[in-house]
Amino acid sequence: MKHFTHSAVAIALISALAACGGSGSDTTPAPVPDNTFSFAATEMVTNLTDDVIIAGYSDLAARGATLLASTQTLVATPSQSNLEAVQQAWKAARQPWEQGESHIFGPVDSLGIDPHLDSWPLNTTDLTTVLSTTTGFAAATIKGWNDDVQGFHTMEYLLFGDGVTTNTKMIADLSANERDYLMGLAEVFRDYTQNLDDAWLISHDASTGKAYGELLKNPGSDGNTFYSSNVGVVQELINGMIGIVDEVGNGKIADPFGADAGSADTSKVESQYSWNSLTDFSNNIIGVRNVYQGELAGAADKQGIVDFVAAADTELAARVGTEIDNAILTIQAIEGSNDMPFRQAISDVEGRKRIQTAIDALSTLQTSLDSDVLPLLKTWEV
């Protein structure tokens, strides 16, 4: 995941709120403005921690185990159907990971799991060298290699087509050594996703023995140097939403899109071999909706950031919800009526119009989160 920058408004707010939030700061809070509102955040924070963040990481770990099992079957019995099963397992694991980028803080960052699993672009030169000089791909060995020759996109490179004219790969084109490498990669992936789930549920740090989920749900508790109050937790959650909206609109989409069709750069398209880019992008913003609404798809109605916003401004709460939905729909619409992959849409006249519509929708959403939602932290009377 790329680093992102906040607007001047966000930077000023983060500085002013440092005493209320993470990082263990004890400085004096800024004066509270007159237009304050009240909101009891404990239920919301507990729900988001347990039913959105941890539920998502547990799902990811389960799908990581399925990906490994499917890969083991492929290695034992190489066939087109078994290859396609691994491809589907890869895509299935991609979903909770991309949705989880809306809250990419805590162990996924501190344990280095994000770059381990999702580094892009690949180092295809080193990948070629590894495949031509190495056999017997032990998981422990792969973990010692650079992040750009492991994780999602190395598996994608091996599993799918070249991405230029097709995302289809035939079993005859997948060598025995590539299958062995895939199995080692899948084992590493399973380990890292299980580590991430354990860090939120059991312990994120051997020195403290505390689960990160408990730290998020219990700010200000004994030994909690990460969060001193719910203000810091909500700030973390809102900033996570802003960060991924920024990354999708101004990075993942805009970088390969370029200023015009002549400057479009397909080499910058993430998930280009599988043609999964648009699904990735929409899942990123679905992840924002999960945090905002307080629920994964199909879950019972529970508290999310929308309830915090509604306590201050019901019209704003409804508007942001609509903007999130619109951003998702405009991203999904980029493929047009003929399922056009993103890497082709960036060079297509009509495709570029649809992409610009999505970029504009993401910009509108980011502005609302940055300029309207984040400032509510200053007027929240805890």
Short mmCIF file of C-alpha atoms in Angstrom, two decimals:
data_model
loop_
_atom_site.label_atom_id
_atom_site.label_comp_id
_atom_site.label_asym_id
_atom_site.label_seq_id
_atom_site.Cartn_x
_atom_site.Cartn_y
_atom_site.Cartn_z
CA MET A 1 0.00 0.00 0.00
CA LYS A 2 1.31 3.45 -0.88
CA HIS A 3 1.84 6.21 1.63
CA PHE A 4 -0.74 8.98 1.51
CA THR A 5 -0.79 12.62 2.54
CA HIS A 6 -3.56 14.50 4.26
CA SER A 7 -4.87 17.93 3.40
CA ALA A 8 -3.85 20.93 5.44
CA VAL A 9 -7.16 20.65 7.33
CA ALA A 10 -6.43 17.05 8.28
CA ILE A 11 -2.86 17.82 9.33
CA ALA A 12 -4.03 20.64 11.58
CA LEU A 13 -6.68 18.42 13.12
CA ILE A 14 -4.30 15.56 13.73
CA SER A 15 -1.95 17.91 15.57
CA ALA A 16 -4.78 19.39 17.63
CA LEU A 17 -6.17 15.97 18.52
CA ALA A 18 -2.92 14.25 19.43
CA ALA A 19 -3.73 14.52 23.12
CA CYS A 20 -7.01 12.69 22.65
CA GLY A 21 -5.77 9.90 20.45
CA GLY A 22 -3.03 7.41 19.79
CA SER A 23 0.71 7.64 20.18
CA GLY A 24 0.41 7.97 23.93
CA SER A 25 0.44 11.80 23.88
CA ASP A 26 -0.47 13.62 27.10
CA THR A 27 -0.54 17.22 25.83
CA THR A 28 -3.44 19.53 26.73
CA PRO A 29 -6.42 19.36 24.33
CA ALA A 30 -7.33 22.41 22.27
CA PRO A 31 -10.33 24.49 23.46
CA VAL A 32 -13.68 22.95 22.51
CA PRO A 33 -15.81 25.04 20.10
CA ASP A 34 -19.40 25.98 20.96
CA ASN A 35 -21.08 23.73 18.35
CA THR A 36 -20.40 20.53 20.27
CA PHE A 37 -22.28 17.25 20.05
CA SER A 38 -22.34 14.12 22.20
CA PHE A 39 -21.85 10.53 21.10
CA ALA A 40 -21.08 7.43 23.17
CA ALA A 41 -18.57 5.59 20.98
CA THR A 42 -17.92 2.41 22.95
CA GLU A 43 -20.57 0.32 21.20
CA MET A 44 -19.46 1.55 17.77
CA VAL A 45 -15.78 0.91 18.42
CA THR A 46 -16.49 -2.57 19.81
CA ASN A 47 -18.62 -3.44 16.80
CA LEU A 48 -16.13 -2.13 14.25
CA THR A 49 -13.29 -3.98 15.97
CA ASP A 50 -15.06 -7.33 16.32
CA ASP A 51 -17.56 -7.46 13.45
CA VAL A 52 -15.68 -5.57 10.75
CA ILE A 53 -11.92 -5.59 11.31
CA ILE A 54 -11.41 -8.90 13.12
CA ALA A 55 -14.18 -10.61 11.16
CA GLY A 56 -12.48 -9.52 7.95
CA TYR A 57 -9.04 -10.74 9.02
CA SER A 58 -10.46 -14.06 10.21
CA ASP A 59 -12.11 -14.46 6.82
CA LEU A 60 -8.80 -13.63 5.13
CA ALA A 61 -6.98 -16.26 7.22
CA ALA A 62 -9.59 -18.88 6.34
CA ARG A 63 -9.30 -18.04 2.65
CA GLY A 64 -5.53 -18.19 2.95
CA ALA A 65 -5.83 -21.74 4.25
CA THR A 66 -8.13 -22.61 1.34
CA LEU A 67 -5.65 -21.11 -1.12
CA LEU A 68 -2.88 -23.29 0.29
CA ALA A 69 -5.04 -26.44 0.18
CA SER A 70 -6.04 -25.71 -3.43
CA THR A 71 -2.41 -25.17 -4.38
CA GLN A 72 -1.36 -28.42 -2.75
CA THR A 73 -4.01 -30.20 -4.82
CA LEU A 74 -2.72 -28.53 -7.98
CA VAL A 75 0.85 -29.64 -7.27
CA ALA A 76 -0.25 -33.19 -6.52
CA THR A 77 -2.54 -33.39 -9.56
CA PRO A 78 -1.73 -30.81 -12.24
CA SER A 79 -4.86 -30.21 -14.31
CA GLN A 80 -6.69 -27.28 -15.85
CA SER A 81 -9.56 -27.59 -13.40
CA ASN A 82 -7.19 -27.60 -10.42
CA LEU A 83 -5.36 -24.56 -11.82
CA GLU A 84 -8.67 -22.73 -12.17
CA ALA A 85 -9.56 -23.67 -8.59
CA VAL A 86 -6.36 -21.98 -7.36
CA GLN A 87 -7.11 -18.92 -9.49
CA GLN A 88 -10.54 -18.64 -7.88
CA ALA A 89 -9.05 -19.16 -4.40
CA TRP A 90 -6.58 -16.33 -5.12
CA LYS A 91 -9.40 -14.00 -6.14
CA ALA A 92 -11.44 -15.03 -3.09
CA ALA A 93 -8.53 -14.18 -0.76
CA ARG A 94 -8.08 -10.87 -2.53
CA GLN A 95 -11.55 -9.68 -1.50
CA PRO A 96 -11.17 -9.40 2.31
CA TRP A 97 -7.62 -8.14 1.89
CA GLU A 98 -8.64 -5.26 -0.38
CA GLN A 99 -11.63 -4.40 1.77
CA GLY A 100 -9.32 -4.42 4.79
CA GLU A 101 -7.20 -1.65 3.29
CA SER A 102 -9.75 0.77 4.69
CA HIS A 103 -8.28 0.11 8.15
CA ILE A 104 -4.65 -0.67 7.37
CA PHE A 105 -3.20 0.24 10.76
CA GLY A 106 -1.99 -1.76 13.72
CA PRO A 107 -0.37 -5.19 13.19
CA VAL A 108 -0.77 -5.19 9.41
CA ASP A 109 1.63 -2.24 9.47
CA SER A 110 3.79 -2.91 12.54
CA LEU A 111 4.41 -6.56 11.61
CA GLY A 112 5.22 -5.67 8.01
CA ILE A 113 2.41 -7.85 6.70
CA ASP A 114 1.17 -5.33 4.14
CA PRO A 115 4.42 -5.33 2.08
CA HIS A 116 4.86 -9.09 2.62
CA LEU A 117 1.48 -9.78 1.03
CA ASP A 118 0.82 -6.94 -1.38
CA SER A 119 4.01 -5.36 -2.72
CA TRP A 120 3.62 -3.88 -6.19
CA PRO A 121 5.20 -3.62 -8.71
CA LEU A 122 6.85 -7.01 -8.95
CA ASN A 123 10.55 -7.51 -9.54
CA THR A 124 10.09 -9.71 -12.60
CA THR A 125 13.84 -9.79 -13.23
CA ASP A 126 14.52 -11.39 -9.87
CA LEU A 127 11.47 -13.61 -10.28
CA THR A 128 12.87 -15.01 -13.50
CA THR A 129 16.23 -15.58 -11.84
CA VAL A 130 14.64 -17.34 -8.86
CA LEU A 131 12.70 -19.69 -11.13
CA SER A 132 15.73 -20.55 -13.24
CA THR A 133 18.17 -21.09 -10.37
CA THR A 134 16.08 -22.41 -7.46
CA THR A 135 14.20 -25.61 -6.70
CA GLY A 136 12.48 -26.80 -3.55
CA PHE A 137 10.80 -23.58 -2.41
CA ALA A 138 10.58 -23.85 1.37
CA ALA A 139 8.33 -21.33 3.09
CA ALA A 140 11.09 -20.35 5.52
CA THR A 141 13.38 -19.55 2.61
CA ILE A 142 10.79 -17.45 0.78
CA LYS A 143 10.13 -15.39 3.92
CA GLY A 144 13.75 -14.28 3.79
CA TRP A 145 13.45 -12.97 0.25
CA ASN A 146 12.46 -9.46 -0.80
CA ASP A 147 8.76 -8.66 -0.63
CA ASP A 148 8.60 -8.05 -4.40
CA VAL A 149 9.10 -11.77 -5.15
CA GLN A 150 6.40 -13.07 -2.83
CA GLY A 151 2.81 -12.33 -1.89
CA PHE A 152 -0.37 -11.83 -3.90
CA HIS A 153 1.17 -10.48 -7.06
CA THR A 154 3.91 -13.09 -7.42
CA MET A 155 1.22 -15.75 -7.20
CA GLU A 156 -0.88 -13.78 -9.67
CA TYR A 157 2.05 -13.59 -12.12
CA LEU A 158 2.40 -17.37 -12.02
CA LEU A 159 -1.30 -18.22 -12.04
CA PHE A 160 -2.74 -16.06 -14.80
CA GLY A 161 -2.00 -14.98 -18.37
CA ASP A 162 0.26 -12.15 -19.46
CA GLY A 163 -2.56 -9.67 -18.86
CA VAL A 164 -2.01 -7.96 -22.19
CA THR A 165 -4.47 -9.85 -24.37
CA THR A 166 -5.72 -12.46 -21.90
CA ASN A 167 -5.83 -13.37 -18.24
CA THR A 168 -6.15 -17.06 -19.10
CA LYS A 169 -3.35 -19.54 -18.43
CA MET A 170 -3.22 -23.17 -19.49
CA ILE A 171 -1.87 -25.88 -17.23
CA ALA A 172 0.69 -26.80 -19.91
CA ASP A 173 2.22 -23.35 -19.49
CA LEU A 174 2.73 -23.77 -15.73
CA SER A 175 5.99 -25.62 -15.15
CA ALA A 176 6.64 -28.04 -12.30
CA ASN A 177 9.06 -25.57 -10.74
CA GLU A 178 6.47 -22.79 -10.94
CA ARG A 179 3.93 -25.06 -9.25
CA ASP A 180 6.41 -25.75 -6.44
CA TYR A 181 7.07 -22.03 -6.07
CA LEU A 182 3.32 -21.42 -5.90
CA MET A 183 2.96 -23.92 -3.08
CA GLY A 184 5.75 -22.27 -1.09
CA LEU A 185 4.19 -18.86 -1.69
CA ALA A 186 0.77 -20.12 -0.62
CA GLU A 187 2.21 -21.52 2.60
CA VAL A 188 3.89 -18.20 3.37
CA PHE A 189 0.63 -16.41 2.59
CA ARG A 190 -1.29 -18.73 4.92
CA ASP A 191 1.23 -18.07 7.71
CA TYR A 192 1.12 -14.29 7.38
CA THR A 193 -2.68 -14.10 7.23
CA GLN A 194 -2.93 -16.33 10.31
CA ASN A 195 -0.35 -14.15 12.10
CA LEU A 196 -2.45 -11.09 11.32
CA ASP A 197 -5.62 -12.70 12.65
CA ASP A 198 -3.79 -13.86 15.79
CA ALA A 199 -2.37 -10.37 16.38
CA TRP A 200 -5.87 -8.92 16.58
CA LEU A 201 -7.38 -11.81 18.55
CA ILE A 202 -4.60 -13.20 20.74
CA SER A 203 -1.45 -11.06 20.97
CA HIS A 204 0.12 -8.48 18.69
CA ASP A 205 3.32 -8.18 20.71
CA ALA A 206 5.03 -10.90 22.73
CA SER A 207 6.29 -8.31 25.22
CA THR A 208 2.77 -7.22 26.24
CA GLY A 209 0.65 -10.26 25.42
CA LYS A 210 -2.28 -8.02 24.49
CA ALA A 211 -4.48 -8.58 21.45
CA TYR A 212 -4.60 -5.47 19.29
CA GLY A 213 -8.37 -5.71 19.19
CA GLU A 214 -8.49 -5.30 22.96
CA LEU A 215 -6.31 -2.18 22.73
CA LEU A 216 -8.70 -0.64 20.21
CA LYS A 217 -11.75 -1.50 22.32
CA ASN A 218 -10.22 -0.35 25.60
CA PRO A 219 -8.47 2.99 25.06
CA GLY A 220 -6.88 4.41 28.17
CA SER A 221 -6.66 1.00 29.83
CA ASP A 222 -3.59 -0.03 31.81
CA GLY A 223 -0.63 -0.55 29.51
CA ASN A 224 -2.42 0.79 26.43
CA THR A 225 0.15 3.19 24.97
CA PHE A 226 -1.59 3.25 21.57
CA TYR A 227 -4.93 4.87 22.41
CA SER A 228 -5.72 7.12 25.34
CA SER A 229 -9.39 7.68 24.46
CA ASN A 230 -12.06 6.80 21.93
CA VAL A 231 -11.27 10.04 20.14
CA GLY A 232 -7.97 8.54 19.04
CA VAL A 233 -9.65 5.34 17.89
CA VAL A 234 -12.26 7.18 15.81
CA GLN A 235 -9.55 9.41 14.40
CA GLU A 236 -7.60 6.29 13.36
CA LEU A 237 -10.67 4.82 11.66
CA ILE A 238 -11.58 8.01 9.76
CA ASN A 239 -7.99 8.54 8.65
CA GLY A 240 -7.93 4.94 7.38
CA MET A 241 -10.98 5.67 5.24
CA ILE A 242 -9.45 8.86 3.89
CA GLY A 243 -6.18 7.09 3.17
CA ILE A 244 -7.60 4.36 0.95
CA VAL A 245 -9.95 6.72 -0.91
CA ASP A 246 -6.90 8.89 -1.62
CA GLU A 247 -4.84 5.90 -2.71
CA VAL A 248 -7.48 4.50 -5.05
CA GLY A 249 -8.34 7.82 -6.70
CA ASN A 250 -4.94 9.48 -6.77
CA GLY A 251 -2.72 6.40 -6.99
CA LYS A 252 -4.13 3.08 -8.14
CA ILE A 253 -6.37 4.67 -10.78
CA ALA A 254 -4.70 8.00 -11.55
CA ASP A 255 -1.11 6.80 -11.88
CA PRO A 256 -1.69 4.42 -14.82
CA PHE A 257 -4.48 6.68 -16.21
CA GLY A 258 -2.05 9.52 -16.95
CA ALA A 259 -2.86 12.99 -18.23
CA ASP A 260 -4.10 11.66 -21.56
CA ALA A 261 -4.34 8.41 -23.52
CA GLY A 262 -0.82 8.91 -24.83
CA SER A 263 0.64 8.94 -21.32
CA ALA A 264 -1.40 5.99 -20.00
CA ASP A 265 0.98 3.42 -18.49
CA THR A 266 -0.22 -0.16 -18.23
CA SER A 267 2.91 -1.16 -16.29
CA LYS A 268 1.48 0.72 -13.29
CA VAL A 269 -1.79 -1.24 -13.26
CA GLU A 270 -2.06 -3.38 -10.13
CA SER A 271 -3.57 -6.88 -10.52
CA GLN A 272 -3.06 -6.60 -14.26
CA TYR A 273 -2.32 -10.29 -14.95
CA SER A 274 -5.61 -11.47 -13.49
CA TRP A 275 -7.61 -8.48 -14.78
CA ASN A 276 -8.83 -8.10 -11.21
CA SER A 277 -8.01 -4.38 -10.93
CA LEU A 278 -11.53 -2.97 -10.98
CA THR A 279 -12.67 -5.58 -8.46
CA ASP A 280 -9.75 -4.56 -6.23
CA PHE A 281 -10.62 -0.87 -6.49
CA SER A 282 -14.31 -1.38 -5.77
CA ASN A 283 -13.48 -3.67 -2.85
CA ASN A 284 -11.25 -0.93 -1.42
CA ILE A 285 -14.24 1.42 -1.30
CA ILE A 286 -16.61 -1.33 -0.17
CA GLY A 287 -14.18 -1.58 2.75
CA VAL A 288 -14.77 2.12 3.41
CA ARG A 289 -18.50 1.43 3.38
CA ASN A 290 -18.01 -1.45 5.82
CA VAL A 291 -16.36 0.89 8.32
CA TYR A 292 -18.84 3.67 7.67
CA GLN A 293 -21.91 1.46 8.03
CA GLY A 294 -20.40 -0.76 10.73
CA GLU A 295 -21.04 -4.06 9.01
CA LEU A 296 -19.78 -6.48 6.40
CA ALA A 297 -22.13 -7.29 3.53
CA GLY A 298 -25.22 -9.10 4.75
CA ALA A 299 -24.55 -8.48 8.44
CA ALA A 300 -27.12 -7.15 10.89
CA ASP A 301 -27.44 -3.39 11.24
CA LYS A 302 -24.91 -2.22 13.82
CA GLN A 303 -23.17 1.01 14.67
CA GLY A 304 -20.51 2.44 12.37
CA ILE A 305 -18.91 5.80 11.66
CA VAL A 306 -22.21 6.89 10.11
CA ASP A 307 -23.74 6.92 13.60
CA PHE A 308 -20.95 9.16 14.88
CA VAL A 309 -21.48 11.56 11.96
CA ALA A 310 -25.27 11.48 12.32
CA ALA A 311 -24.97 12.50 15.96
CA ALA A 312 -23.51 15.77 14.71
CA ASP A 313 -25.19 16.20 11.32
CA THR A 314 -27.78 13.82 9.87
CA GLU A 315 -27.67 15.41 6.42
CA LEU A 316 -23.89 15.00 6.25
CA ALA A 317 -24.19 11.37 7.35
CA ALA A 318 -26.62 10.62 4.54
CA ARG A 319 -24.60 12.56 1.96
CA VAL A 320 -21.36 10.72 2.72
CA GLY A 321 -23.16 7.39 2.53
CA THR A 322 -24.46 8.31 -0.92
CA GLU A 323 -21.00 9.44 -2.02
CA ILE A 324 -19.48 6.12 -0.93
CA ASP A 325 -22.10 4.20 -2.90
CA ASN A 326 -21.58 6.43 -5.93
CA ALA A 327 -17.80 5.92 -5.84
CA ILE A 328 -18.28 2.13 -5.81
CA LEU A 329 -20.78 2.23 -8.69
CA THR A 330 -18.65 4.50 -10.88
CA ILE A 331 -15.60 2.27 -10.39
CA GLN A 332 -17.63 -0.79 -11.33
CA ALA A 333 -18.98 1.05 -14.38
CA ILE A 334 -15.49 1.53 -15.84
CA GLU A 335 -15.69 -1.88 -17.52
CA GLY A 336 -18.60 -0.66 -19.67
CA SER A 337 -20.91 -3.05 -21.46
CA ASN A 338 -18.14 -5.36 -22.68
CA ASP A 339 -16.28 -6.18 -19.41
CA MET A 340 -13.28 -4.07 -20.44
CA PRO A 341 -10.25 -4.63 -18.16
CA PHE A 342 -8.87 -1.51 -16.50
CA ARG A 343 -5.54 -1.81 -18.33
CA GLN A 344 -7.44 -1.50 -21.63
CA ALA A 345 -9.86 1.17 -20.42
CA ILE A 346 -7.02 3.61 -19.71
CA SER A 347 -6.26 3.74 -23.45
CA ASP A 348 -9.86 3.68 -24.67
CA VAL A 349 -11.72 6.94 -25.42
CA GLU A 350 -15.00 5.97 -23.76
CA GLY A 351 -13.19 4.01 -21.07
CA ARG A 352 -11.22 7.11 -20.10
CA LYS A 353 -14.45 9.08 -19.72
CA ARG A 354 -15.79 6.46 -17.35
CA ILE A 355 -12.51 6.45 -15.42
CA GLN A 356 -12.61 10.23 -15.04
CA THR A 357 -16.13 9.95 -13.65
CA ALA A 358 -14.86 7.51 -11.03
CA ILE A 359 -11.88 9.73 -10.17
CA ASP A 360 -14.24 12.68 -9.70
CA ALA A 361 -16.53 10.62 -7.45
CA LEU A 362 -13.58 9.54 -5.32
CA SER A 363 -12.35 13.13 -5.09
CA THR A 364 -15.78 14.27 -3.89
CA LEU A 365 -15.83 11.53 -1.26
CA GLN A 366 -12.31 12.29 -0.09
CA THR A 367 -13.13 15.98 0.30
CA SER A 368 -16.19 15.18 2.40
CA LEU A 369 -14.28 12.81 4.66
CA ASP A 370 -11.32 15.15 4.96
CA SER A 371 -13.12 18.50 5.29
CA ASP A 372 -16.47 17.59 6.83
CA VAL A 373 -16.18 14.30 8.74
CA LEU A 374 -12.68 14.52 10.23
CA PRO A 375 -13.28 18.02 11.70
CA LEU A 376 -16.16 16.60 13.75
CA LEU A 377 -13.52 15.27 16.13
CA LYS A 378 -12.93 18.85 17.25
CA THR A 379 -16.54 19.39 18.25
CA TRP A 380 -17.19 15.98 19.74
CA GLU A 381 -17.84 16.27 23.47
CA VAL A 382 -16.73 12.89 24.79
#
